[in-house]
CSV table of C-alpha atoms and ligand atoms in Angstrom, one decimal:
chain,number,residue,atom,x,y,z
A,482,UNK,CA,12.8,11.3,13.6
A,483,UNK,CA,15.4,9.9,15.7
A,484,UNK,CA,14.7,12.5,19.0
A,485,UNK,CA,10.9,11.8,19.1
A,486,UNK,CA,11.7,7.9,18.4
A,487,UNK,CA,13.4,8.3,21.6
A,488,UNK,CA,11.1,10.0,23.4
A,489,UNK,CA,8.2,7.8,22.8
A,490,UNK,CA,10.7,4.6,23.5
A,491,UNK,CA,11.1,6.0,27.1
A,492,UNK,CA,7.3,6.1,27.4
A,493,UNK,CA,7.1,2.8,26.4
A,494,UNK,CA,9.2,1.5,28.3
A,495,UNK,CA,8.3,3.0,31.4
A,496,UNK,CA,4.7,1.5,30.9
A,497,UNK,CA,3.4,-1.6,33.0
A,498,UNK,CA,1.2,-2.5,29.9
A,499,UNK,CA,1.0,-1.1,26.2
A,500,UNK,CA,-2.1,-1.4,23.9
A,501,UNK,CA,-1.1,-1.2,20.3
A,502,UNK,CA,-3.7,0.2,17.7
A,503,UNK,CA,-3.0,-0.7,14.5
A,504,UNK,CA,-4.3,-0.5,11.1
A,505,UNK,CA,-5.5,-3.6,8.8
A,506,UNK,CA,-3.3,-2.7,5.7
A,507,UNK,CA,-0.2,-4.0,5.0
A,508,UNK,CA,1.8,-1.0,6.5
A,509,UNK,CA,-0.6,-1.6,9.4
A,510,UNK,CA,-0.1,-5.3,10.2
A,511,UNK,CA,3.7,-4.6,9.7
A,512,UNK,CA,4.1,-2.0,11.6
A,513,UNK,CA,2.3,-4.1,14.5
A,514,UNK,CA,4.7,-7.3,13.8
A,515,UNK,CA,7.7,-4.7,14.5
A,516,UNK,CA,6.2,-2.8,17.6
A,517,UNK,CA,5.5,-6.4,19.3
A,518,UNK,CA,8.6,-7.9,18.3
A,519,UNK,CA,10.3,-5.1,19.8
A,520,UNK,CA,8.1,-4.8,23.2
A,521,UNK,CA,8.7,-8.7,23.4
A,522,UNK,CA,12.3,-8.1,23.1
A,523,UNK,CA,12.5,-5.5,25.9
A,524,UNK,CA,10.0,-7.7,27.9
A,525,UNK,CA,7.4,-5.1,28.1
A,526,UNK,CA,3.7,-6.6,28.7
A,527,UNK,CA,1.4,-5.5,25.6
A,528,UNK,CA,-1.3,-6.7,23.5
A,529,UNK,CA,-2.3,-5.9,19.5
A,530,UNK,CA,-5.5,-5.6,17.9
A,531,UNK,CA,-6.3,-4.4,14.7
A,532,UNK,CA,-9.2,-1.9,13.3
A,533,UNK,CA,-10.4,-0.8,10.1
A,534,UNK,CA,-10.3,2.7,11.0
A,535,UNK,CA,-9.3,4.6,13.7
A,536,UNK,CA,-13.1,6.3,14.8
A,537,UNK,CA,-15.0,7.7,17.9
A,538,UNK,CA,-16.6,4.5,18.9
A,539,UNK,CA,-12.9,2.7,18.9
A,540,UNK,CA,-11.4,5.4,20.8
A,541,UNK,CA,-14.3,6.0,23.2
A,542,UNK,CA,-13.9,2.3,24.0
A,543,UNK,CA,-10.4,2.6,23.9
A,544,UNK,CA,-10.7,5.9,27.0
A,545,UNK,CA,-13.0,3.0,28.9
A,546,UNK,CA,-10.8,0.3,29.5
A,547,UNK,CA,-7.8,2.8,30.7
A,548,UNK,CA,-5.5,0.7,29.2
A,549,UNK,CA,-1.6,2.6,30.6
A,550,UNK,CA,-0.3,3.6,27.5
A,551,UNK,CA,-2.0,3.0,23.7
A,552,UNK,CA,0.3,3.1,20.7
A,553,UNK,CA,-1.0,4.3,17.5
A,554,UNK,CA,0.6,2.7,14.1
A,555,UNK,CA,-0.6,4.5,10.9
A,556,UNK,CA,-3.2,5.8,12.5
A,557,UNK,CA,-3.9,8.6,14.6
A,558,UNK,CA,-2.6,11.7,13.2
A,559,UNK,CA,-6.1,12.5,11.9
A,560,UNK,CA,-7.8,11.8,15.0
A,561,UNK,CA,-5.6,14.0,17.7
A,562,UNK,CA,-8.6,16.1,18.4
A,563,UNK,CA,-10.6,13.4,19.5
A,564,UNK,CA,-7.6,12.0,22.0
A,565,UNK,CA,-7.2,14.0,24.9
A,566,UNK,CA,-7.7,11.9,28.2
A,567,UNK,CA,-5.6,9.0,26.6
A,568,UNK,CA,-2.2,8.2,27.3
A,569,UNK,CA,-1.0,7.5,23.7
A,570,UNK,CA,2.2,7.4,21.9
A,571,UNK,CA,1.5,7.6,17.8
A,572,UNK,CA,3.8,6.7,15.0
A,573,UNK,CA,2.0,7.7,12.0
A,574,UNK,CA,2.3,9.5,8.4
A,575,UNK,CA,-1.2,10.4,7.8
A,576,UNK,CA,-1.7,14.3,7.8
A,577,UNK,CA,-2.2,15.4,11.3
A,578,UNK,CA,-5.8,17.3,12.6
A,579,UNK,CA,-5.3,20.6,10.8
A,580,UNK,CA,-5.2,22.4,14.3
A,581,UNK,CA,-2.9,20.4,16.0
A,582,UNK,CA,-0.1,21.5,13.6
A,583,UNK,CA,0.5,25.3,14.1
A,584,UNK,CA,3.1,26.4,11.1
A,585,UNK,CA,5.2,27.0,13.6
A,586,UNK,CA,5.6,23.8,14.3
A,587,UNK,CA,5.5,22.6,10.7
A,588,UNK,CA,9.0,23.9,10.4
A,589,UNK,CA,10.8,21.9,12.8
A,590,UNK,CA,11.8,18.1,13.1
A,591,UNK,CA,9.3,15.8,14.4
A,592,UNK,CA,8.5,16.6,18.1
A,593,UNK,CA,6.2,16.7,20.4
A,594,UNK,CA,2.3,17.5,19.9
A,595,UNK,CA,3.1,20.3,22.7
A,596,UNK,CA,-0.7,21.4,23.2
A,597,UNK,CA,-1.3,17.5,24.4
A,598,UNK,CA,1.6,16.4,26.7
A,599,UNK,CA,0.2,13.5,27.2
A,600,UNK,CA,0.1,12.4,23.8
A,601,UNK,CA,3.1,12.1,22.0
A,602,UNK,CA,3.4,11.5,17.9
A,603,UNK,CA,6.0,10.7,15.6
A,604,UNK,CA,5.2,11.9,11.9
A,605,UNK,CA,7.0,12.9,9.1
A,606,UNK,CA,4.5,16.4,8.5
A,607,UNK,CA,5.7,17.5,11.8
A,608,UNK,CA,9.0,18.6,10.2
A,609,UNK,CA,7.0,19.6,6.9
A,610,UNK,CA,8.1,16.5,4.7
A,611,UNK,CA,5.5,14.3,2.8
A,612,UNK,CA,3.8,11.0,3.2
A,613,UNK,CA,5.7,8.9,1.3
A,614,UNK,CA,9.2,9.5,3.5
A,615,UNK,CA,7.8,7.0,5.9
A,616,UNK,CA,5.1,4.7,6.5
A,617,UNK,CA,3.6,3.8,9.6
A,618,UNK,CA,5.6,0.4,10.2
A,619,UNK,CA,9.1,2.6,9.1
A,620,UNK,CA,7.7,5.0,12.3
A,621,UNK,CA,6.9,1.9,14.5
A,622,UNK,CA,10.4,0.5,13.5
A,623,UNK,CA,12.3,4.2,14.4
A,624,UNK,CA,11.0,3.2,18.0
A,625,UNK,CA,11.9,-0.4,17.9
A,626,UNK,CA,15.4,1.3,16.7
A,627,UNK,CA,15.4,3.5,19.6
A,628,UNK,CA,14.5,0.8,21.8
A,629,UNK,CA,17.3,-1.5,21.2
A,630,UNK,CA,20.1,-1.2,18.7
A,631,UNK,CA,19.8,-4.4,17.7
A,632,UNK,CA,16.5,-4.2,16.4
A,633,UNK,CA,18.2,-3.5,13.0
A,634,UNK,CA,17.0,-6.9,11.5
A,635,UNK,CA,12.9,-5.3,11.9
A,636,UNK,CA,13.9,-2.8,9.2
A,637,UNK,CA,13.0,-5.6,6.5
A,638,UNK,CA,9.6,-6.0,7.7
A,639,UNK,CA,9.3,-1.9,7.7
A,640,UNK,CA,10.8,-2.0,4.0
A,641,UNK,CA,7.5,-4.6,3.3
A,642,UNK,CA,5.2,-1.9,4.9
A,643,UNK,CA,6.7,0.8,3.1
A,644,UNK,CA,6.2,-1.0,-0.3
A,645,UNK,CA,2.9,-1.9,0.5
A,646,UNK,CA,1.8,1.8,1.0
A,647,UNK,CA,3.1,1.8,-2.6
A,648,UNK,CA,5.9,4.6,-1.1
A,649,UNK,CA,8.4,3.5,-3.7
A,650,UNK,CA,5.8,3.8,-6.5
A,651,UNK,CA,6.2,7.5,-8.0
A,652,UNK,CA,10.0,7.9,-8.2
A,653,UNK,CA,11.0,4.3,-8.5
A,654,UNK,CA,12.7,4.0,-5.3
A,655,UNK,CA,12.5,4.9,-1.8
A,656,UNK,CA,13.2,8.2,-0.3
A,657,UNK,CA,13.7,10.0,3.0
A,658,UNK,CA,13.7,8.2,6.0
A,659,UNK,CA,13.0,5.0,4.1
A,660,UNK,CA,16.6,5.1,3.0
A,661,UNK,CA,18.0,5.3,6.5
A,662,UNK,CA,15.7,2.3,7.1
A,663,UNK,CA,16.7,0.1,4.2
A,664,UNK,CA,20.5,0.9,5.2
A,665,UNK,CA,19.9,-0.5,8.2
A,666,UNK,CA,18.3,-3.9,7.1
A,667,UNK,CA,21.5,-3.6,4.5
A,668,UNK,CA,24.2,-3.2,7.7
A,669,UNK,CA,21.8,-5.9,9.5
A,670,UNK,CA,22.4,-8.8,6.6
A,671,UNK,CA,18.8,-9.2,5.9
A,672,UNK,CA,18.0,-6.9,2.9
A,673,UNK,CA,19.0,-6.1,-0.4
A,674,UNK,CA,18.3,-3.0,-3.2
A,675,UNK,CA,18.8,-3.8,-6.7
A,676,UNK,CA,17.8,-2.1,-10.1
A,677,UNK,CA,15.8,-4.6,-11.6
A,678,UNK,CA,12.3,-5.0,-13.7
A,679,UNK,CA,10.0,-3.5,-11.1
A,680,UNK,CA,6.7,-6.2,-12.8
A,681,UNK,CA,4.6,-7.9,-9.7
A,682,UNK,CA,5.8,-11.4,-8.9
A,683,UNK,CA,9.9,-11.6,-9.5
A,684,UNK,CA,10.3,-14.5,-7.0
A,685,UNK,CA,6.9,-16.6,-7.2
A,686,UNK,CA,5.5,-16.1,-10.7
A,687,UNK,CA,6.6,-17.8,-14.0
A,688,UNK,CA,8.5,-15.0,-15.8
A,689,UNK,CA,6.2,-15.0,-18.6
A,690,UNK,CA,3.3,-14.6,-16.5
A,691,UNK,CA,5.1,-11.9,-14.5
A,692,UNK,CA,4.9,-9.8,-18.3
A,693,UNK,CA,1.3,-11.1,-19.2
A,694,UNK,CA,0.4,-9.2,-15.5
A,695,UNK,CA,2.6,-6.0,-15.7
A,696,UNK,CA,0.3,-2.9,-15.3
A,697,UNK,CA,2.8,-0.3,-14.3
A,698,UNK,CA,4.0,0.0,-17.1
A,699,UNK,CA,1.4,-1.5,-19.2
A,700,UNK,CA,3.4,-3.2,-22.2
A,701,UNK,CA,1.3,-2.9,-25.6
A,702,UNK,CA,0.6,-6.4,-26.7
A,703,UNK,CA,2.3,-8.1,-23.8
A,704,UNK,CA,0.3,-7.2,-21.0
A,705,UNK,CA,-2.9,-9.2,-20.7
A,706,UNK,CA,-1.6,-11.9,-23.6
A,707,UNK,CA,-0.3,-14.8,-22.3
A,708,UNK,CA,0.7,-16.4,-26.3
A,709,UNK,CA,2.5,-13.1,-27.0
A,710,UNK,CA,4.4,-13.2,-23.5
A,711,UNK,CA,5.3,-16.5,-24.2
A,712,UNK,CA,6.4,-16.0,-27.5
A,713,UNK,CA,8.7,-12.9,-26.9
A,714,UNK,CA,10.7,-15.1,-24.4
A,715,UNK,CA,11.3,-18.0,-26.3
A,716,UNK,CA,12.4,-15.3,-29.5
A,717,UNK,CA,15.4,-14.4,-27.0
A,718,UNK,CA,16.4,-17.8,-26.1
A,719,UNK,CA,15.0,-18.0,-22.5
A,720,UNK,CA,14.2,-21.5,-21.2
A,721,UNK,CA,11.0,-20.8,-19.4
A,722,UNK,CA,10.9,-24.4,-17.9
A,723,UNK,CA,13.9,-26.1,-16.4
A,724,UNK,CA,12.4,-30.0,-15.9
A,725,UNK,CA,9.0,-29.4,-14.2
A,726,UNK,CA,9.6,-26.0,-13.0
A,727,UNK,CA,8.8,-22.9,-14.4
A,728,UNK,CA,11.6,-20.3,-13.8
A,729,UNK,CA,10.5,-16.9,-12.3
A,730,UNK,CA,12.5,-13.7,-12.9
A,731,UNK,CA,14.4,-14.3,-9.6
A,732,UNK,CA,16.0,-18.0,-11.5
A,733,UNK,CA,16.9,-16.2,-14.5
A,734,UNK,CA,20.5,-15.4,-14.5
A,735,UNK,CA,22.4,-12.0,-15.0
A,736,UNK,CA,22.6,-12.1,-18.6
A,737,UNK,CA,19.1,-13.3,-19.2
A,738,UNK,CA,17.5,-10.9,-17.4
A,739,UNK,CA,19.6,-7.6,-19.4
A,740,UNK,CA,18.3,-9.4,-22.7
A,741,UNK,CA,14.8,-9.5,-21.5
A,742,UNK,CA,15.2,-5.6,-20.5
A,743,UNK,CA,16.7,-4.3,-23.3
A,744,UNK,CA,14.2,-6.2,-25.7
A,745,UNK,CA,11.2,-4.7,-23.4
A,746,UNK,CA,12.4,-1.1,-23.9
A,747,UNK,CA,12.7,-1.4,-27.6
A,748,UNK,CA,9.5,-3.1,-27.8
A,749,UNK,CA,7.6,-0.3,-25.8
A,750,UNK,CA,9.7,2.2,-27.6
A,751,UNK,CA,9.1,1.3,-31.0
A,752,UNK,CA,5.4,0.8,-30.3
A,753,UNK,CA,5.1,4.5,-29.1
A,754,UNK,CA,5.6,4.5,-25.4
A,755,UNK,CA,6.9,7.7,-24.2
A,756,UNK,CA,10.3,7.1,-22.2
A,757,UNK,CA,8.7,8.2,-19.2
A,758,UNK,CA,6.4,5.4,-19.7
A,759,UNK,CA,9.1,2.7,-20.6
A,760,UNK,CA,11.3,4.1,-18.0
A,761,UNK,CA,8.7,2.9,-15.4
A,762,UNK,CA,10.1,-0.8,-16.5
A,763,UNK,CA,13.0,-0.9,-14.2
A,764,UNK,CA,13.2,0.7,-10.7
A,765,UNK,CA,14.9,-0.3,-7.4
A,766,UNK,CA,13.6,-3.3,-6.0
A,767,UNK,CA,14.0,-5.0,-2.3
A,768,UNK,CA,14.5,-8.4,-1.2
A,769,UNK,CA,14.4,-10.1,2.2
A,770,UNK,CA,17.6,-12.1,1.8
A,771,UNK,CA,17.1,-14.4,4.2
A,772,UNK,CA,14.0,-15.5,3.1
A,773,UNK,CA,13.6,-18.7,1.0
A,774,UNK,CA,13.9,-18.4,-2.8
A,775,UNK,CA,11.0,-18.5,-4.6
A,776,UNK,CA,9.0,-17.5,-1.9
A,777,UNK,CA,6.4,-14.6,-1.6
A,778,UNK,CA,8.3,-13.2,1.7
A,779,UNK,CA,11.6,-12.9,-0.4
A,780,UNK,CA,10.6,-10.1,-2.5
A,781,UNK,CA,9.0,-7.0,-0.5
A,782,UNK,CA,6.2,-6.0,-2.8
A,783,UNK,CA,5.3,-9.8,-3.3
A,784,UNK,CA,5.3,-9.7,0.9
A,785,UNK,CA,3.3,-7.0,0.8
A,786,UNK,CA,0.5,-8.3,-1.2
A,787,UNK,CA,0.3,-11.4,0.8
A,788,UNK,CA,-0.2,-9.2,4.3
A,789,UNK,CA,-2.7,-7.4,2.6
A,790,UNK,CA,-5.2,-10.2,1.4
A,791,UNK,CA,-5.0,-11.0,5.2
A,792,UNK,CA,-6.3,-8.2,5.8
A,793,UNK,CA,-8.7,-7.5,3.2
A,794,UNK,CA,-10.7,-10.6,4.4
A,795,UNK,CA,-10.8,-9.5,8.2
A,796,UNK,CA,-7.7,-11.8,8.9
A,797,UNK,CA,-5.2,-9.6,10.0
A,798,UNK,CA,-4.0,-11.5,12.9
A,799,UNK,CA,-2.5,-14.1,9.8
A,800,UNK,CA,-0.4,-11.6,8.1
A,801,UNK,CA,0.7,-10.4,11.6
A,802,UNK,CA,1.9,-13.6,12.8
A,803,UNK,CA,3.8,-14.2,9.4
A,804,UNK,CA,5.3,-10.8,10.0
A,805,UNK,CA,6.2,-12.3,13.3
A,806,UNK,CA,8.3,-15.1,11.5
A,807,UNK,CA,6.0,-17.7,11.4
A,808,UNK,CA,6.7,-19.9,8.0
A,809,UNK,CA,4.4,-22.6,9.1
A,810,UNK,CA,0.8,-22.8,9.7
A,811,UNK,CA,0.1,-18.9,9.6
A,812,UNK,CA,2.1,-18.7,6.3
A,813,UNK,CA,0.0,-21.7,4.7
A,814,UNK,CA,-3.4,-19.8,5.4
A,815,UNK,CA,-2.1,-16.5,4.2
A,816,UNK,CA,-1.5,-18.2,1.0
A,817,UNK,CA,-4.7,-19.7,1.0
A,818,UNK,CA,-5.9,-16.3,1.3
A,819,UNK,CA,-4.0,-15.1,-1.4
A,820,UNK,CA,-5.4,-17.5,-3.7
A,821,UNK,CA,-9.0,-16.9,-2.6
A,822,UNK,CA,-8.5,-13.2,-3.3
A,823,UNK,CA,-7.0,-13.8,-6.6
A,824,UNK,CA,-10.1,-15.8,-7.7
A,825,UNK,CA,-12.2,-13.1,-5.7
A,826,UNK,CA,-10.6,-10.3,-8.0
A,827,UNK,CA,-11.7,-12.7,-11.3
A,828,UNK,CA,-15.0,-13.3,-10.0
A,829,UNK,CA,-15.2,-9.3,-9.2
A,830,UNK,CA,-14.4,-8.7,-12.7
A,831,UNK,CA,-17.4,-10.7,-14.1
A,832,UNK,CA,-19.6,-8.6,-11.5
A,833,UNK,CA,-18.2,-5.1,-13.1
A,834,UNK,CA,-19.2,-7.0,-16.5
A,835,UNK,CA,-22.8,-7.4,-15.8
A,836,UNK,CA,-23.4,-3.9,-13.9
A,837,UNK,CA,-21.5,-2.8,-16.6
A,838,UNK,CA,-19.3,0.5,-16.7
A,839,UNK,CA,-21.4,3.6,-17.9
A,840,UNK,CA,-20.0,7.0,-18.9
A,841,UNK,CA,-21.0,10.6,-17.7
A,842,UNK,CA,-18.7,13.2,-20.4
A,843,UNK,CA,-15.7,12.9,-17.6
A,844,UNK,CA,-16.0,10.0,-15.8
A,845,UNK,CA,-16.7,6.2,-16.0
A,846,UNK,CA,-18.3,4.5,-13.0
A,847,UNK,CA,-19.7,1.6,-12.1
A,848,UNK,CA,-22.1,0.2,-9.1
A,849,UNK,CA,-21.1,-3.4,-7.3
A,850,UNK,CA,-23.8,-3.0,-4.6
A,851,UNK,CA,-22.8,-6.6,-2.6
A,852,UNK,CA,-21.1,-8.0,-5.0
A,853,UNK,CA,-17.4,-6.7,-4.3
A,854,UNK,CA,-16.6,-5.8,-0.8
A,855,UNK,CA,-15.6,-2.3,0.3
A,856,UNK,CA,-12.2,-3.5,1.1
A,857,UNK,CA,-11.4,-4.7,-2.4
A,858,UNK,CA,-13.5,-2.7,-4.8
A,859,UNK,CA,-10.7,-0.5,-5.0
A,860,UNK,CA,-8.5,-2.9,-6.2
A,861,UNK,CA,-11.3,-4.3,-8.7
A,862,UNK,CA,-11.8,-0.6,-10.2
A,863,UNK,CA,-7.8,-0.7,-10.7
A,864,UNK,CA,-8.3,-3.8,-12.4
A,865,UNK,CA,-10.8,-2.8,-14.8
A,866,UNK,CA,-8.7,0.1,-15.7
A,867,UNK,CA,-5.8,-1.4,-16.5
A,868,UNK,CA,-7.5,-4.0,-18.9
A,869,UNK,CA,-7.1,-4.4,-22.6
A,870,UNK,CA,-9.5,-2.5,-24.2
A,871,UNK,CA,-10.8,-0.4,-21.1
A,872,UNK,CA,-11.3,3.6,-21.9
A,873,UNK,CA,-8.1,4.8,-19.9
A,874,UNK,CA,-9.2,8.7,-20.7
A,875,UNK,CA,-11.6,8.7,-18.0
A,876,UNK,CA,-11.1,8.1,-14.2
A,877,UNK,CA,-12.8,5.6,-12.8
A,878,UNK,CA,-15.8,5.4,-10.0
A,879,UNK,CA,-16.5,2.6,-8.5
A,880,UNK,CA,-19.3,2.0,-5.9
A,881,UNK,CA,-19.9,-0.8,-3.0
A,882,UNK,CA,-22.1,-1.5,0.2
A,883,UNK,CA,-20.3,-1.2,3.4
A,884,UNK,CA,-21.6,-1.0,6.9
A,885,UNK,CA,-21.0,2.6,7.6
A,886,UNK,CA,-22.6,3.5,4.0
A,887,UNK,CA,-21.7,3.8,0.2
A,888,UNK,CA,-18.2,2.7,-0.3
A,889,UNK,CA,-16.0,4.8,-3.3
A,890,UNK,CA,-13.1,4.4,-4.8
A,891,UNK,CA,-11.8,5.8,-7.5
A,892,UNK,CA,-8.6,5.4,-9.9
A,893,UNK,CA,-6.9,7.0,-12.9
A,894,UNK,CA,-4.0,6.9,-14.8
A,895,UNK,CA,-0.7,9.1,-14.5
A,896,UNK,CA,-1.3,10.8,-18.1
A,897,UNK,CA,-4.5,12.4,-16.7
A,898,UNK,CA,-2.9,13.1,-13.3
A,899,UNK,CA,0.0,14.8,-15.6
A,900,UNK,CA,-3.2,16.7,-16.7
A,901,UNK,CA,-4.3,17.9,-13.7
A,902,UNK,CA,-6.9,15.7,-12.6
A,903,UNK,CA,-6.9,15.3,-8.4
A,904,UNK,CA,-9.1,12.4,-7.6
A,905,UNK,CA,-8.1,13.4,-3.7
A,906,UNK,CA,-9.6,16.7,-4.2
A,907,UNK,CA,-12.8,15.2,-6.2
A,908,UNK,CA,-13.6,12.6,-3.7
A,909,UNK,CA,-13.2,14.9,-0.7
A,910,UNK,CA,-15.5,18.0,-2.4
A,911,UNK,CA,-17.9,15.4,-3.7
A,912,UNK,CA,-18.5,13.4,-0.9
A,913,UNK,CA,-18.7,16.8,1.7
A,914,UNK,CA,-21.3,17.7,-0.7
A,915,UNK,CA,-23.8,14.8,-0.3
A,916,UNK,CA,-22.6,14.3,3.5
A,917,UNK,CA,-20.0,12.0,3.3
A,918,UNK,CA,-16.3,12.1,3.8
A,919,UNK,CA,-13.1,11.2,1.4
A,920,UNK,CA,-9.7,11.9,0.3
A,921,UNK,CA,-6.7,9.8,-0.9
A,922,UNK,CA,-3.9,10.6,-3.7
A,923,UNK,CA,-4.1,12.2,-6.9
A,924,UNK,CA,-4.3,8.8,-8.9
A,925,UNK,CA,-6.1,6.9,-6.3
A,926,UNK,CA,-8.6,7.7,-3.7
A,927,UNK,CA,-11.9,6.9,-1.9
A,928,UNK,CA,-14.8,8.0,0.1
A,929,UNK,CA,-18.1,7.1,1.8
A,930,UNK,CA,-21.2,8.5,1.2
A,931,UNK,CA,-24.9,7.7,2.3
A,932,UNK,CA,-26.9,5.4,0.4
A,933,UNK,CA,-29.1,7.1,-2.0
A,934,UNK,CA,-26.7,10.1,-3.1
A,935,UNK,CA,-24.7,8.2,-5.6
A,936,UNK,CA,-26.0,10.0,-8.3
A,937,UNK,CA,-25.7,13.5,-7.2
A,938,UNK,CA,-22.2,12.6,-6.1
A,939,UNK,CA,-21.6,11.1,-9.7
A,940,UNK,CA,-22.7,14.7,-11.0
A,941,UNK,CA,-20.7,16.7,-8.8
A,942,UNK,CA,-17.7,15.0,-9.5
A,943,UNK,CA,-17.9,14.8,-12.9
A,944,UNK,CA,-17.9,18.6,-13.1
A,945,UNK,CA,-15.0,18.6,-10.7
A,946,UNK,CA,-12.9,16.3,-13.1
A,947,UNK,CA,-14.2,18.4,-16.1
A,948,UNK,CA,-13.0,21.6,-14.0
A,949,UNK,CA,-9.4,20.0,-13.2
A,950,UNK,CA,-8.4,18.6,-17.0
A,951,UNK,CA,-10.5,21.1,-19.2
A,952,UNK,CA,-11.2,20.0,-22.9
A,953,UNK,CA,-9.3,16.8,-24.3
A,954,UNK,CA,-5.9,17.8,-25.9
A,955,UNK,CA,-7.2,15.7,-29.0
B,2308,LIG,O1,-10.6,2.5,-0.3
B,2308,LIG,P1,-9.5,2.8,-1.5
B,2308,LIG,O2,-8.1,1.9,-2.0
B,2308,LIG,O3,-10.3,3.7,-3.0
B,2308,LIG,O4,-8.7,3.9,-1.1
B,2308,LIG,C1,-7.5,4.9,-1.9
B,2308,LIG,C2,-7.1,6.0,-0.9
B,2308,LIG,O5,-8.2,6.8,-0.4
B,2308,LIG,C3,-6.2,5.5,0.3
B,2308,LIG,O6,-5.2,6.1,0.0
B,2308,LIG,C4,-7.1,6.0,1.6
B,2308,LIG,O7,-6.8,6.2,2.5
B,2308,LIG,C5,-8.2,7.3,0.9
B,2308,LIG,N1,-9.3,7.4,1.4
B,2308,LIG,C6,-10.1,8.5,2.1
B,2308,LIG,N2,-11.1,8.6,2.6
B,2308,LIG,C7,-11.7,7.3,2.9
B,2308,LIG,C8,-11.4,6.0,1.9
B,2308,LIG,C9,-10.3,6.1,1.0
B,2308,LIG,O8,-8.7,9.2,2.1
B,2308,LIG,N3,-13.2,7.7,2.8
B,2309,LIG,ZN1,0.5,4.1,5.9
């Protein structure tokens, strides 16, 4: 990582002006904040622009503007073929355009994309690593670190980017270059890593609410059941409230936490959960120790969600300001956006209930039309799948209207992935067959398809899923 980061840092240092172009999700917003902070500290003139995706019109506009140097973050790798003529540096972790990564290069460390000497790319795929060893923010951090070793404090926001991209999810801890970033943050006194309960809301949710909303893992009898969660904690002798304050998980002392975790493990095992599933209760968690207790900016996962809410409702700038350190006006706005997002999700669940979830033999699906925005329909699909009573043995496919066609989001459980389901392949193949495009990950993938092709898309997706997982084991 370091050698290419150094080359990019030199390129950036020599530029009279840098235009940062970054993605509107958490990883992109945090990456943009890191890059901009590092350039400010180095006295390098720059601007920041957020884009939903990097496509031909965006690239044409960048070429027309003729900025001396463009810095792409969390995007760019997939559009290498369209960038000729631009002076650009790329810090991205997505799969690069195939023909830009000849087999010989794959075995090398991250390095020049030699065929394009006006474009420098830092990308873990160029060293044969996967997308999860570093995020776009982490790659941007490598450049910030190369610009000045005093930029190690920016590691905190880089870890928010990594967690926002769920890079800690599969193994319940960060890996690869992310661990170098983490160590930098620990050394700089801005981060702490700790094995703890992995559930969402450690800082801001009342402890019983944190249990109630548990979805990874899903806790039988407790997930989705407020009364049962309250009773569970009371039986363990945990005080839920101190005066008027609902105690969050982070308010509990070590002895109390140990009691709860031990009881949760026993609870899950007794109710037939597998060891693997039960293990998902605990994992490495990341705390931004300079942030105040009880603030969503203190826990990396909560911080990531806060920033994400800004991007999803077309206000990436708000999340960006919070990442740059604003704890005043913009934090207030971000919190309002997050509250709005939660309300929007509740309404989305109603919209799904009204639209109805239909089933085919290997998939289930709903069409939200314009009732759920394209940037939220993926989360709505996850929530629908995680609800008590939902059919978890079929992947869920959701449609919503978007500017450029019909947005498709697909989600499934780890169980079905273990049985061979790969939704990225499903989305890619089925969308291509109807004149769209798509991809993603095994358990979460998406696509955009032309309006009117939904039925054909569903039939193809249903067939591919059936081929992938075969007949049910039961
Ligand atoms: O949008 P959604 O949250 O459903 O996307 C899930 C995953 O699918 C993301 O990782 C995204 O990058 C990927 N995706 C894709 N092509 C699309 C839409 C989504 O690769 N057209
Ligand atoms: Zn990313």
